[in-house]
Tab-separated table of C-alpha atoms in Angstrom:
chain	number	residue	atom	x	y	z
A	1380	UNK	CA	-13.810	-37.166	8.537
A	1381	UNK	CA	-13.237	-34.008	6.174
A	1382	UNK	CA	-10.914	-34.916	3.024
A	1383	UNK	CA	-7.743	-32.896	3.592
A	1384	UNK	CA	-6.873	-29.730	1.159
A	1385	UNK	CA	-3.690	-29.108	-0.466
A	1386	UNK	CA	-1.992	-25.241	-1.717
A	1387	UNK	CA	-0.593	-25.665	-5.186
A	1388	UNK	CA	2.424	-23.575	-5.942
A	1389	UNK	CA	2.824	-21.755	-8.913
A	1390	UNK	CA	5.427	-21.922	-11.594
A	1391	UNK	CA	7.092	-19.328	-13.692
A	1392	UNK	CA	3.742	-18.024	-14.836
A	1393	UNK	CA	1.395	-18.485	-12.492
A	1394	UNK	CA	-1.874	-18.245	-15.240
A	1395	UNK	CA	-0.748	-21.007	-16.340
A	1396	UNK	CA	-1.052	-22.711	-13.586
A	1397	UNK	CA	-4.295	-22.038	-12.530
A	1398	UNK	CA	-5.834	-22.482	-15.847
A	1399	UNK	CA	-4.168	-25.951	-16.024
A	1400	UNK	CA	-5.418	-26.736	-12.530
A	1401	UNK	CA	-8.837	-25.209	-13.887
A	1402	UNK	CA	-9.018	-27.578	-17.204
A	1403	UNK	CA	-8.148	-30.519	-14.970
A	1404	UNK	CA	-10.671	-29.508	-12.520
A	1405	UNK	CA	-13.657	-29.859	-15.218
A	1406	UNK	CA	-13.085	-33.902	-15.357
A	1407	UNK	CA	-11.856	-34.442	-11.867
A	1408	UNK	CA	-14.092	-32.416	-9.484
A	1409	UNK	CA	-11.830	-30.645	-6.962
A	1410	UNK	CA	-12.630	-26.783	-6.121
A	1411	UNK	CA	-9.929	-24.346	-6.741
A	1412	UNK	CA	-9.561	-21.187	-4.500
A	1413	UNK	CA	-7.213	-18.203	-4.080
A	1414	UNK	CA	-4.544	-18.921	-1.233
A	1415	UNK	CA	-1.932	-15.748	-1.523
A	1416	UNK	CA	0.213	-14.807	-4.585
A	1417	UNK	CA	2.065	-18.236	-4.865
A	1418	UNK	CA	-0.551	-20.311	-4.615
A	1419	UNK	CA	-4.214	-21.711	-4.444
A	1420	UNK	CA	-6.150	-23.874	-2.656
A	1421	UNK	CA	-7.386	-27.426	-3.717
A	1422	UNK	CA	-10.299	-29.268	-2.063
A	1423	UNK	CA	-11.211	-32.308	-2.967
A	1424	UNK	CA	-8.046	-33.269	-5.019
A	1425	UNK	CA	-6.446	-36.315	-5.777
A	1426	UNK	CA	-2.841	-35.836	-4.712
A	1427	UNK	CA	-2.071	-38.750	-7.244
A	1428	UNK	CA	-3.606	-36.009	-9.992
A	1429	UNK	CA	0.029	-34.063	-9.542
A	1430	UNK	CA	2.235	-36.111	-11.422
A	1431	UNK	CA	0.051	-35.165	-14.562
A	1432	UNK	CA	0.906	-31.166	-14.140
A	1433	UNK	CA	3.350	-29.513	-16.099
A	1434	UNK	CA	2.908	-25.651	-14.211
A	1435	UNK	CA	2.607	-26.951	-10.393
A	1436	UNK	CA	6.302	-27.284	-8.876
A	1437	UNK	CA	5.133	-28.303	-5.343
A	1438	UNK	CA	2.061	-29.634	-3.573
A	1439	UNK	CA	1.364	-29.096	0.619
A	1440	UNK	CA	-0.730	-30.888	2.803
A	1441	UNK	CA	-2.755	-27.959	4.771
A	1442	UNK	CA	-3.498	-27.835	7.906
A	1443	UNK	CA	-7.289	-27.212	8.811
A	1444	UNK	CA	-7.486	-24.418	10.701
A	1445	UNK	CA	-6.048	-20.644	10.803
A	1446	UNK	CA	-3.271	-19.513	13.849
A	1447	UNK	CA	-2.836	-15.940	14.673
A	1448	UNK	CA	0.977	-16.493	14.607
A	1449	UNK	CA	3.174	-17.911	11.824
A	1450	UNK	CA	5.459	-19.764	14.521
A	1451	UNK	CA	2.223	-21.124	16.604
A	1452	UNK	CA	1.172	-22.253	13.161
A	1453	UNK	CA	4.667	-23.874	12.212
A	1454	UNK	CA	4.978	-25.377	15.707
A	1455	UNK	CA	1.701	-27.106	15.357
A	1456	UNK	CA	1.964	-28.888	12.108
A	1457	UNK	CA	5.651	-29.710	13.232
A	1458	UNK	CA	4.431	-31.515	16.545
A	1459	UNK	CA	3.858	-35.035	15.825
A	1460	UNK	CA	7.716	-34.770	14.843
A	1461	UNK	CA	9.985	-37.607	16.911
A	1462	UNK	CA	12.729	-38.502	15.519
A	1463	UNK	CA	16.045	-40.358	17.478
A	1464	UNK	CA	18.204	-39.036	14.155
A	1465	UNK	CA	18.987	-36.131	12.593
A	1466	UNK	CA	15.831	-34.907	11.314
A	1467	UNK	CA	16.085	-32.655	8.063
A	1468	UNK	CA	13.893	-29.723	7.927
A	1469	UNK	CA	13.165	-26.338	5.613
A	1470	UNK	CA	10.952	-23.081	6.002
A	1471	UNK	CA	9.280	-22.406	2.863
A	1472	UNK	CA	7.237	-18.932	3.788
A	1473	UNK	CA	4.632	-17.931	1.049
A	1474	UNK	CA	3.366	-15.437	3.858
A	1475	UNK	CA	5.125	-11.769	4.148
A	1476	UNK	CA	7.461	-13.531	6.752
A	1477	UNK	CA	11.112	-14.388	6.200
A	1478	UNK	CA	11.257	-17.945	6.332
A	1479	UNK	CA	15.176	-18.269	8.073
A	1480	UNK	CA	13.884	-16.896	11.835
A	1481	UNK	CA	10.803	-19.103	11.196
A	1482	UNK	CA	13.286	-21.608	11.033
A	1483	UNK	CA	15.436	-20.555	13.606
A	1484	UNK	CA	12.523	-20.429	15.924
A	1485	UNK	CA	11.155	-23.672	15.184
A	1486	UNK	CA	14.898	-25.269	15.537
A	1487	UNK	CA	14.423	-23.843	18.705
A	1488	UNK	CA	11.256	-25.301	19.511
A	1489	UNK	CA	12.643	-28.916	17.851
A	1490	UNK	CA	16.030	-28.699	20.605
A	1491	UNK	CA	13.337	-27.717	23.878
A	1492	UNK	CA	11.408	-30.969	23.086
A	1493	UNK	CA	14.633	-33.012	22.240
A	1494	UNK	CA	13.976	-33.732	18.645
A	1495	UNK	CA	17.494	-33.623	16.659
A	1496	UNK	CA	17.090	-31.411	13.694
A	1497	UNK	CA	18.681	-29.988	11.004
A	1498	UNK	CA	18.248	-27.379	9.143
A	1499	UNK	CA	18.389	-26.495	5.234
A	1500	UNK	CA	17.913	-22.994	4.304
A	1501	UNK	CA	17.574	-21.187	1.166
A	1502	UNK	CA	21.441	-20.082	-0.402
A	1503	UNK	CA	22.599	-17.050	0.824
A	1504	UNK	CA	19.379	-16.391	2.381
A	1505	UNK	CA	17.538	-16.017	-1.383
A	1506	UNK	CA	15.125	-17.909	-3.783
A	1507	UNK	CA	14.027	-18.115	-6.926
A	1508	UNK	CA	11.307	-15.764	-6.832
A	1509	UNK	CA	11.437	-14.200	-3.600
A	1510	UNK	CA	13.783	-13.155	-0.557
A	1511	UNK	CA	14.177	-15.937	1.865
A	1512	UNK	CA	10.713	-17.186	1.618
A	1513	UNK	CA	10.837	-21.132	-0.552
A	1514	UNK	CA	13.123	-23.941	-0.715
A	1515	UNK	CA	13.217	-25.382	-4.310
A	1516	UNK	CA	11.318	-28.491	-5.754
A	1517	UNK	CA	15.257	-29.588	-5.732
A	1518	UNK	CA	16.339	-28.657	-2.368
A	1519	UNK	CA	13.042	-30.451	-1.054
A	1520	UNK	CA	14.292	-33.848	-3.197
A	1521	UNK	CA	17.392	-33.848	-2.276
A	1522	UNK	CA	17.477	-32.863	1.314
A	1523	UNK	CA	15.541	-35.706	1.669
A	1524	UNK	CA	12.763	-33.941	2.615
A	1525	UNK	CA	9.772	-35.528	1.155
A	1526	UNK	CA	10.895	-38.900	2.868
A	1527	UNK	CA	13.006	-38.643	5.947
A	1528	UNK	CA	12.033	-34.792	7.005
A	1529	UNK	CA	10.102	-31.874	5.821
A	1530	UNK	CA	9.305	-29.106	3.874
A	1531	UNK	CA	7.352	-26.871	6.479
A	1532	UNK	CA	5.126	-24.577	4.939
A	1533	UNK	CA	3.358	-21.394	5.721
A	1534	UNK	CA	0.736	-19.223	3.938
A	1535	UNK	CA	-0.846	-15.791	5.300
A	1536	UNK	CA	-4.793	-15.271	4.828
A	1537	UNK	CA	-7.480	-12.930	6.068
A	1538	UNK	CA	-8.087	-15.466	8.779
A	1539	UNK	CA	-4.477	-16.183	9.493
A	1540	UNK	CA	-1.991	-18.475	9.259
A	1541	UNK	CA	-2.068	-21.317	7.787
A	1542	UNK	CA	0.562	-24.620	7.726
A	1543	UNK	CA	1.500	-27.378	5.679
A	1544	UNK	CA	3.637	-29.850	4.693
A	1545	UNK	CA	5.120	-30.756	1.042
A	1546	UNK	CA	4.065	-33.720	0.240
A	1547	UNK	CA	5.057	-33.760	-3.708
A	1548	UNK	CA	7.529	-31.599	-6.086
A	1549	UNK	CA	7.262	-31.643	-9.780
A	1550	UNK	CA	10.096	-34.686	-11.366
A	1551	UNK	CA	12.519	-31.589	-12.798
A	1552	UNK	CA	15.014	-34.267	-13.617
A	1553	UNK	CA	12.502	-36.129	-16.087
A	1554	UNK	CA	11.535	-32.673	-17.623
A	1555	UNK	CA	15.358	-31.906	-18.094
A	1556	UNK	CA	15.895	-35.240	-19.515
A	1557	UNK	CA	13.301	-34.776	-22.063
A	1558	UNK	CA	14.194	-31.154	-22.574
A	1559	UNK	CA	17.940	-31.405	-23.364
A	1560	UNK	CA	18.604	-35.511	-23.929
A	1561	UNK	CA	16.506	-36.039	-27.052
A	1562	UNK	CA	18.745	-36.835	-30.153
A	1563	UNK	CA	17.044	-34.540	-32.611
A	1564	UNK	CA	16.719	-30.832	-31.617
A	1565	UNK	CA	16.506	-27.702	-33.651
A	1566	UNK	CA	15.839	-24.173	-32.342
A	1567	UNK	CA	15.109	-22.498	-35.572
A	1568	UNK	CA	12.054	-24.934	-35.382
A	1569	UNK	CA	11.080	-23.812	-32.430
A	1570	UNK	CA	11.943	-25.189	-28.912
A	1571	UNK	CA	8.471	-25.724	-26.864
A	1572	UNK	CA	10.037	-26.559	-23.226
A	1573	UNK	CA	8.619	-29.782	-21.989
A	1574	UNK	CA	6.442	-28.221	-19.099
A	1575	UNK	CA	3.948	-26.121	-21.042
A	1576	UNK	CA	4.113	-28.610	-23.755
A	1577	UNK	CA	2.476	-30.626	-21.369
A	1578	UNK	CA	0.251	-28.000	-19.520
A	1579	UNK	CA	-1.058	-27.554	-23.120
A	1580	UNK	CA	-1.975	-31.056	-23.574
A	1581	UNK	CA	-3.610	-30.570	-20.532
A	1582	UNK	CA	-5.865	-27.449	-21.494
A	1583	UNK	CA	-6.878	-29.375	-24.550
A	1584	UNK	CA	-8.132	-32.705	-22.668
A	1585	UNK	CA	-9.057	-31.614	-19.322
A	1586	UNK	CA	-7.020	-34.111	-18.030
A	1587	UNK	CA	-9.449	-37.261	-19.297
A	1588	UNK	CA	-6.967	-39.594	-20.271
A	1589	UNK	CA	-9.492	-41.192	-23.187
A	1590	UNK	CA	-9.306	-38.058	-25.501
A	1591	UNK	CA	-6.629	-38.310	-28.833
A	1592	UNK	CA	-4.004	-35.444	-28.812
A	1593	UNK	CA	-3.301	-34.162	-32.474
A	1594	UNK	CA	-0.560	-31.452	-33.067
A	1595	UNK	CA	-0.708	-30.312	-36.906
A	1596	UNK	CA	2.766	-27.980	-35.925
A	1597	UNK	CA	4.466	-31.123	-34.680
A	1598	UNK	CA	8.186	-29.876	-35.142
A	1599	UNK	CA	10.824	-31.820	-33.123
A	1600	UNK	CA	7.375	-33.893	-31.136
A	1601	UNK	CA	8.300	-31.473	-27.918
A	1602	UNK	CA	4.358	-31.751	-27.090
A	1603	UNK	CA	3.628	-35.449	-28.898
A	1604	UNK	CA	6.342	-36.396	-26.457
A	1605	UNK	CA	4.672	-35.011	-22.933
A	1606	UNK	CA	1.297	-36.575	-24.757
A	1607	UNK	CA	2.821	-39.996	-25.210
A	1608	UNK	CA	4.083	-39.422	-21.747
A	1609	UNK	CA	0.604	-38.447	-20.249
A	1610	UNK	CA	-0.946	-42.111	-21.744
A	1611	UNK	CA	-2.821	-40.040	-24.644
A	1612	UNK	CA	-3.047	-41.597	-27.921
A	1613	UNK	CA	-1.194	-39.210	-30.111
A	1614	UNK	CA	-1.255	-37.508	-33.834
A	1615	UNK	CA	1.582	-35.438	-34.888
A	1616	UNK	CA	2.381	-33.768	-38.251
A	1617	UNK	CA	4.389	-31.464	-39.982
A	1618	UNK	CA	5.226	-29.797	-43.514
A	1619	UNK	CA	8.459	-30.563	-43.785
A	1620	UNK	CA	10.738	-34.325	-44.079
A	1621	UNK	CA	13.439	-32.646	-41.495
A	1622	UNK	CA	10.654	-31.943	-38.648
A	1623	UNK	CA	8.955	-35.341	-39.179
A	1624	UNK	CA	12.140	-37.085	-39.348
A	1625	UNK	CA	13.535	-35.210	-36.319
A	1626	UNK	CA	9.774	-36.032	-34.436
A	1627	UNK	CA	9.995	-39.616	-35.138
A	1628	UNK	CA	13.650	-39.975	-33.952
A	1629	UNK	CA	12.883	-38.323	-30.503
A	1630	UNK	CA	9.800	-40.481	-30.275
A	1631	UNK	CA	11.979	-43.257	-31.104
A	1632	UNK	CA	13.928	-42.448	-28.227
A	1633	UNK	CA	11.382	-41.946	-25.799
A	1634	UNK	CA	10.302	-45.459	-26.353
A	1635	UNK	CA	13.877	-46.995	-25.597
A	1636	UNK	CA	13.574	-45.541	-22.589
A	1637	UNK	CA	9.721	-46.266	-21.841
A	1638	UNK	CA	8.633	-49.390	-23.391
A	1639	UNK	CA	5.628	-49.211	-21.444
A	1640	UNK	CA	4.197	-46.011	-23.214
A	1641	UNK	CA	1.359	-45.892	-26.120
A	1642	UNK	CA	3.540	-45.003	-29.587
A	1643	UNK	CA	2.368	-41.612	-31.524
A	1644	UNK	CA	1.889	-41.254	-35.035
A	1645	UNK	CA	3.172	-39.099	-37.121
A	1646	UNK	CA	3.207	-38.054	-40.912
A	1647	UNK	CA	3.743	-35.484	-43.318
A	1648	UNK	CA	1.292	-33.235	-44.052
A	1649	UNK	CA	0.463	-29.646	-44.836
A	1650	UNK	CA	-1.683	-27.703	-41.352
A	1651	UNK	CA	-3.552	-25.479	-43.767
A	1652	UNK	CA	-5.289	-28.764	-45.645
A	1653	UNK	CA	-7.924	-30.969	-44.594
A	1654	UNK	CA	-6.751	-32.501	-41.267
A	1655	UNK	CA	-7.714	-35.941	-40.801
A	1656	UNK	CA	-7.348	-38.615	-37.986
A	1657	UNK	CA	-9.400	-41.680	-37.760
A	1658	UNK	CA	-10.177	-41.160	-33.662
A	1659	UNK	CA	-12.155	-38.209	-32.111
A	1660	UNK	CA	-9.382	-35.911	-31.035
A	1661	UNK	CA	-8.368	-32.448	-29.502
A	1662	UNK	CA	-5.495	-30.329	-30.883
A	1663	UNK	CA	-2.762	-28.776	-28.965
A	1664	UNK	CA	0.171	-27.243	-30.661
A	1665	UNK	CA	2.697	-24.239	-30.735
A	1666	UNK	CA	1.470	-22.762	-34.059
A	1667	UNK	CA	4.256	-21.450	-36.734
A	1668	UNK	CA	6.407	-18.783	-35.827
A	1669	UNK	CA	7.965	-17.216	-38.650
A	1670	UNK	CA	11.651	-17.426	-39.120
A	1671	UNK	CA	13.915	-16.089	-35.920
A	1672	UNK	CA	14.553	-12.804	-35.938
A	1673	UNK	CA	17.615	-11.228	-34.560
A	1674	UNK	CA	18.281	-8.828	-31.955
A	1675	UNK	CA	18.894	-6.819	-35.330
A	1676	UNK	CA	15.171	-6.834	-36.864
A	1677	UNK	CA	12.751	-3.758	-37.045
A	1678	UNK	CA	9.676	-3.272	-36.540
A	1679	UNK	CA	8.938	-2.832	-40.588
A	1680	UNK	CA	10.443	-6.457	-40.528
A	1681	UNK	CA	8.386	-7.606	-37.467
A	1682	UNK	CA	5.216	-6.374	-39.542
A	1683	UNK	CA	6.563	-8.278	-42.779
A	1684	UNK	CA	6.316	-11.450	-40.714
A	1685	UNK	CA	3.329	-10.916	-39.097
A	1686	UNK	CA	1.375	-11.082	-41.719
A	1687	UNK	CA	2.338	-13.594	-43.612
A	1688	UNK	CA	1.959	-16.150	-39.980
A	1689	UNK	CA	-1.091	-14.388	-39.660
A	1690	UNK	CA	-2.128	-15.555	-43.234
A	1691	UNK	CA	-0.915	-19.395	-42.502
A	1692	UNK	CA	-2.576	-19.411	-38.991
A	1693	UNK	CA	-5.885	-18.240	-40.156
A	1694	UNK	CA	-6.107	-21.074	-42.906
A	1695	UNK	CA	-4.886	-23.668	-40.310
A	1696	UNK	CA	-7.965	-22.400	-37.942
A	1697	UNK	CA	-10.352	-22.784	-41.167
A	1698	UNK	CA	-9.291	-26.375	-41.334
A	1699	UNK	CA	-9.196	-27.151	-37.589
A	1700	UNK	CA	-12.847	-26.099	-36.987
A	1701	UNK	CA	-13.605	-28.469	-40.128
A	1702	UNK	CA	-11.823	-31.005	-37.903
A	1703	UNK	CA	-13.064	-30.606	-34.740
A	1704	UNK	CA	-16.850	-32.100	-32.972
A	1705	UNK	CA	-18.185	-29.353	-31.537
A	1706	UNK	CA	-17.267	-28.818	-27.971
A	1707	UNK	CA	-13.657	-29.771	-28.226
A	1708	UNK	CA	-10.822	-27.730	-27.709
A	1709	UNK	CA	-7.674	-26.370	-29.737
A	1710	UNK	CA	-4.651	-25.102	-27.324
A	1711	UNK	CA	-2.359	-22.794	-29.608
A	1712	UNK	CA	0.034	-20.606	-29.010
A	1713	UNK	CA	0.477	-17.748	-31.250
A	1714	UNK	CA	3.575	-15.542	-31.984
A	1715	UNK	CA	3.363	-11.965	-30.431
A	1716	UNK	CA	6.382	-9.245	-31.360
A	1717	UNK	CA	7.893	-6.923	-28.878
A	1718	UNK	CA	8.421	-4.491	-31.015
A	1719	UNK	CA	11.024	-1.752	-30.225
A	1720	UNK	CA	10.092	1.301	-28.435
A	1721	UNK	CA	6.428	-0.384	-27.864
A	1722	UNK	CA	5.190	-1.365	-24.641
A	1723	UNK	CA	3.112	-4.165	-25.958
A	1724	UNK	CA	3.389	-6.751	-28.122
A	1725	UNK	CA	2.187	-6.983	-31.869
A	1726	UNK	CA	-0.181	-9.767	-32.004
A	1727	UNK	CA	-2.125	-11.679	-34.538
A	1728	UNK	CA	-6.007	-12.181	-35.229
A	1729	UNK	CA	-9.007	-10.101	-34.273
A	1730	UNK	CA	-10.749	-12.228	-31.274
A	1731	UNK	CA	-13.807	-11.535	-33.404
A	1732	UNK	CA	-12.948	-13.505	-36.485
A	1733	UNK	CA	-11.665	-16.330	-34.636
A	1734	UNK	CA	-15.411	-16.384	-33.348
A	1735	UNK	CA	-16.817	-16.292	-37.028
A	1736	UNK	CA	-14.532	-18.961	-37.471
A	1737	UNK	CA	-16.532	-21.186	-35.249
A	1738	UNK	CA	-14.778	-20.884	-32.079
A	1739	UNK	CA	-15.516	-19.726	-28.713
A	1740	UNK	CA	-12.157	-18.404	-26.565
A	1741	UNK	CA	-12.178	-20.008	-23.043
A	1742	UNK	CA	-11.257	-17.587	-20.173
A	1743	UNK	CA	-8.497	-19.750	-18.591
A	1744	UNK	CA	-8.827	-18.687	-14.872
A	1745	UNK	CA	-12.099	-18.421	-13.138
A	1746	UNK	CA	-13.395	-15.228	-12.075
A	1747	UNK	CA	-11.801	-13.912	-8.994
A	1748	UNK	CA	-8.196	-14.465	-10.507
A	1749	UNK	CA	-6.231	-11.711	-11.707
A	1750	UNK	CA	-2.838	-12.167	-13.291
A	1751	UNK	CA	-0.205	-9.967	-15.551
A	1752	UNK	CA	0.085	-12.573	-18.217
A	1753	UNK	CA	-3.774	-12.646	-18.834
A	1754	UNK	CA	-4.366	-10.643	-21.729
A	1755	UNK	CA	-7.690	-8.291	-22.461
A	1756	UNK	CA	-7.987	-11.034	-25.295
A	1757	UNK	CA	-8.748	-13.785	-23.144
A	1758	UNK	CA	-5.328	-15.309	-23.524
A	1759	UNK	CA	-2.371	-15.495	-21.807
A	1760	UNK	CA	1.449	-14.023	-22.810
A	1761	UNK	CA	4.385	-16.795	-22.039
A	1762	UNK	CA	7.725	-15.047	-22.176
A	1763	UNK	CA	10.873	-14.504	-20.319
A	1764	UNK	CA	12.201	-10.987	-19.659
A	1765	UNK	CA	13.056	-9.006	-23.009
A	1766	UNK	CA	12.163	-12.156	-25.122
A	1767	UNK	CA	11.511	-10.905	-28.564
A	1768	UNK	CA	8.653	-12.813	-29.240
A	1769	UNK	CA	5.699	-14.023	-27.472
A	1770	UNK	CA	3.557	-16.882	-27.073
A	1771	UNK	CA	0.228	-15.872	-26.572
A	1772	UNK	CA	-1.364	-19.016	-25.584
A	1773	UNK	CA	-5.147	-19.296	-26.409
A	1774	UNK	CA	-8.104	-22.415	-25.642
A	1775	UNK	CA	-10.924	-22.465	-28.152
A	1776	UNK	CA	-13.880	-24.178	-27.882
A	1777	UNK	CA	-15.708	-25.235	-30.909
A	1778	UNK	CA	-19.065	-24.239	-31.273
C-alpha cells in the first residue's frame, strides 16, 4: 500500500513556504513538487511534521488519482460520507473553478444520496487571497470541520483534477497569543511576527530538533520564543539592558504558560564581538534595522541609514563565520528601503563579499520554482504592500 500525499498551502508569501518545507525536507525525507499557485505536493511526509511550520496554513489529504471533472473529483473523495446529522461541509477550490457551485453541486449530490449537509461558504462569496475559491484555517476550525465534517478540496493539474480533504490548519490562535499577549513589546525594536520567526528557526536547523538556536539581535525574544516553542535549546542576546530585560520577561511568560518547555538563555552582549556559546549552534535572527523612519524620510536619509546598518551587519557577519562549524547555517533578514520614486528596494551587501566572508548563499526553493519575492540575489523580500522597508531574508551556509 502506497503512503498517501498531502498539498501544502501557502501563506502570505508563498517562498517562504516552500523554502521552509525545503529546509525541513533535508532532515526528514519527503519530496516536494509543484501542485498549482497555492500549493505543492508532499510525498512521503509526516503529517505530524505540520505543527512545526510557521508558513503552511493548511494541509489536505490527496486523493490518488486525476478526474476530468472538478465535481466527479469532489463527489468521489466526498463518497464514503454517511452521516444521520447535520454534516458540515466547505469548497475550498485552488483550481480556476469557483468553489460556491462546486458546493452547490455537491449539496446536491449529498441530498440525492440522503446525507444531511450543511454548508459553509466563504463571506460574501470572497477570500483572503482569491474570489470564492478557500475557506480559512479559521472557518475550517471552527465550523467544525476538521472533526465532525470537511474541508473539501480541489486542485487543477495537467492531468486533471485532483481532491482532498483538510486534515490540519496552522494553531492561528497560539500565534496570536504569542504575537499580541506577551508583556514586553516594543515596535521601535522591531516586531518579528511569530510565524516567520519560526519559519526562520526552521531554515537555520532543517527541522532536526538536536541543533542550538542562537539569535545575536535578540530584541523582545520574538524568534527565542518560537525556538523555545519548537523544543530547541536556545541563545539569545542583545546590546542593550531594555531588549534583554524585555526578552527575559516574555520568556518568563512563556514559561508560566508552558512549564513543559526547555528555558533560553539570554545575556548582554555586543553582535559585532566574538560570539560565544558553549553548544554547537545555528543562528537565526532579524538583523538591526536602523531607527524607524517616517512616512516623512528621503531617500538622502534612507542612504544615511544604510550605511551605517550596512557597516554594523558586515562586522556581525565577520564574527558569525568566526562562530560558526562549517556547514551550518545563519538565517538573517536584512533591511531593504523602498525608496521614493524607485521601483526597487535599496539593499545592503554585495552577494560577493558575503562569499569572501566565508559564506555560501542557499537558493531557498529548488529549481523548478519561480516566485515574485525571490530576489536575483538568492534571497527572498518579506513585505506587505507599500511597507517602507524590507526584509530581505537570506540562508548562508558556512564554508
Amino acid at each position: 500500500m502506497t503512503s498517501p500525499t498531502y498539498a501544502a498551502i501557502f501563506g502570505r508569501n508563498p517562498a517562504l513556504t516552500v523554502a521552509e518545507l525545503t529546509a525541513l525536507s533535508e532532515t526528514h525525507g519527503f519530496a516536494i513538487r509543484p501542485l498549482g499557485k497555492y500549493a505543492v505536493e508532499l510525498d512521503g511526509f509526516d503529517p505530524a511534521l505540520a505543527d512545526r511550520s510557521g508558513a503552511v496554513t493548511k494541509l489536505i489529504r490527496l486523493s490518488a488519482r486525476p478526474y476530468p471533472d472538478a465535481t466527479v473529483a469532489l463527489q468521489a473523495e466526498a463518497a464514503a460520507v454517511s452521516a444521520d446529522a447535520k454534516f458540515p461541509f466547505g469548497v475550498s477550490s485552488y483550481a480556476d473553478d469557483r468553489a460556491t457551485p462546486l458546493a452547490t453541486a455537491l449539496k446536491r449530490h449529498f441530498k440525492e444520496r440522503g446525507v444531511p449537509a450543511r454548508f459553509i461558504g466563504q463571506p460574501k462569496g470572497r477570500s483572503g487571497r482569491w474570489p470564492d475559491g478557500e475557506l480559512s484555517a479559521v472557518q475550517v476550525r471552527h465550523g467544525d470541520l476538521l472533526t465532525r465534517g470537511a474541508d473539501f478540496c480541489i486542485f487543477g493539474t495537467p492531468d486533471g483534477y485532483r481532491s482532498g480533504r483538510t486534515v490540519w490548519v496552522y494553531d492561528f490562535e497560539g500565534f496570536a497569543v504569542r504575537d499580541y499577549d506577551k508583556p514586553a513589546a516594543d515596535a521601535r525594536r522591531g516586531m518579528l511576527p511569530p510565524q516567520l520567526a519560526r519559519t526562520m528557526v526552521n531554515l537555520a536547523t532543517c527541522g532536526d530538533p538536536d541543533l542550538a538556536v542562537y539569535d545575536p539581535f535578540c530584541g523582545n525574544g520574538n524568534l527565542l520564543i518560537e525556538s523555545v516553542m519548537l523544543g530547541h535549546r536556545t541563545l539569545g542576546s542583545d546590546i542593550t539592558e531594555d531588549a534583554v530585560d524585555a526578552a527575559k520577561r516574555n520568556l518568563r511568560w512563556l514559561a508560566e504558560r508552558h512549564p513543559e518547555l526547555p528555558k533560553a538563555e539570554v545575556t548582554l552582549h555586543d553582535a559585532t564581538m566574538s560570539l560565544d556559546a558553549d553548544a554547537p549552534a545555528v543562528l537565526a535572527t532579524e538583523g538591526y534595522l536602523g531607527d524607524p523612519l517616517g512616512q516623512q524620510a528621503t531617500a538622502a536619509d534612507m542612504e544615511h541609514q544604510a550605511k551605517f546598518v550596512e557597516t554594523l551587519i558586515g562586522k556581525f557577519l565577520q564574527r558569525a563565520a568566526d562562530f560558526l562549524e562549517p556547514k551550518r547555517r545563519l538565517v538573517i533578514t536584512f533591511p531593504a528601503w523602498r525608496t521614493p520614486g524607485s521601483r526597487q528596494p535599496h539593499r545592503l551587501l554585495d552577494v560577493e563579499l558575503i562569499s569572501r566572508l566565508g559564506y555560501t548563499v542557499i537558493r531557498p526553493v529548488p529549481e523548478g520554482f519561480s516566485f515574485p519575492e525571490l530576489t536575483s540575489r538568492g534571497s527572498i523580500d518579506v513585505a506587505r504592500p507599500k511597507q517602507r522597508v524590507v526584509h530581505e531574508l537570506f540562508i548562508f551556509q558556512k564554508h
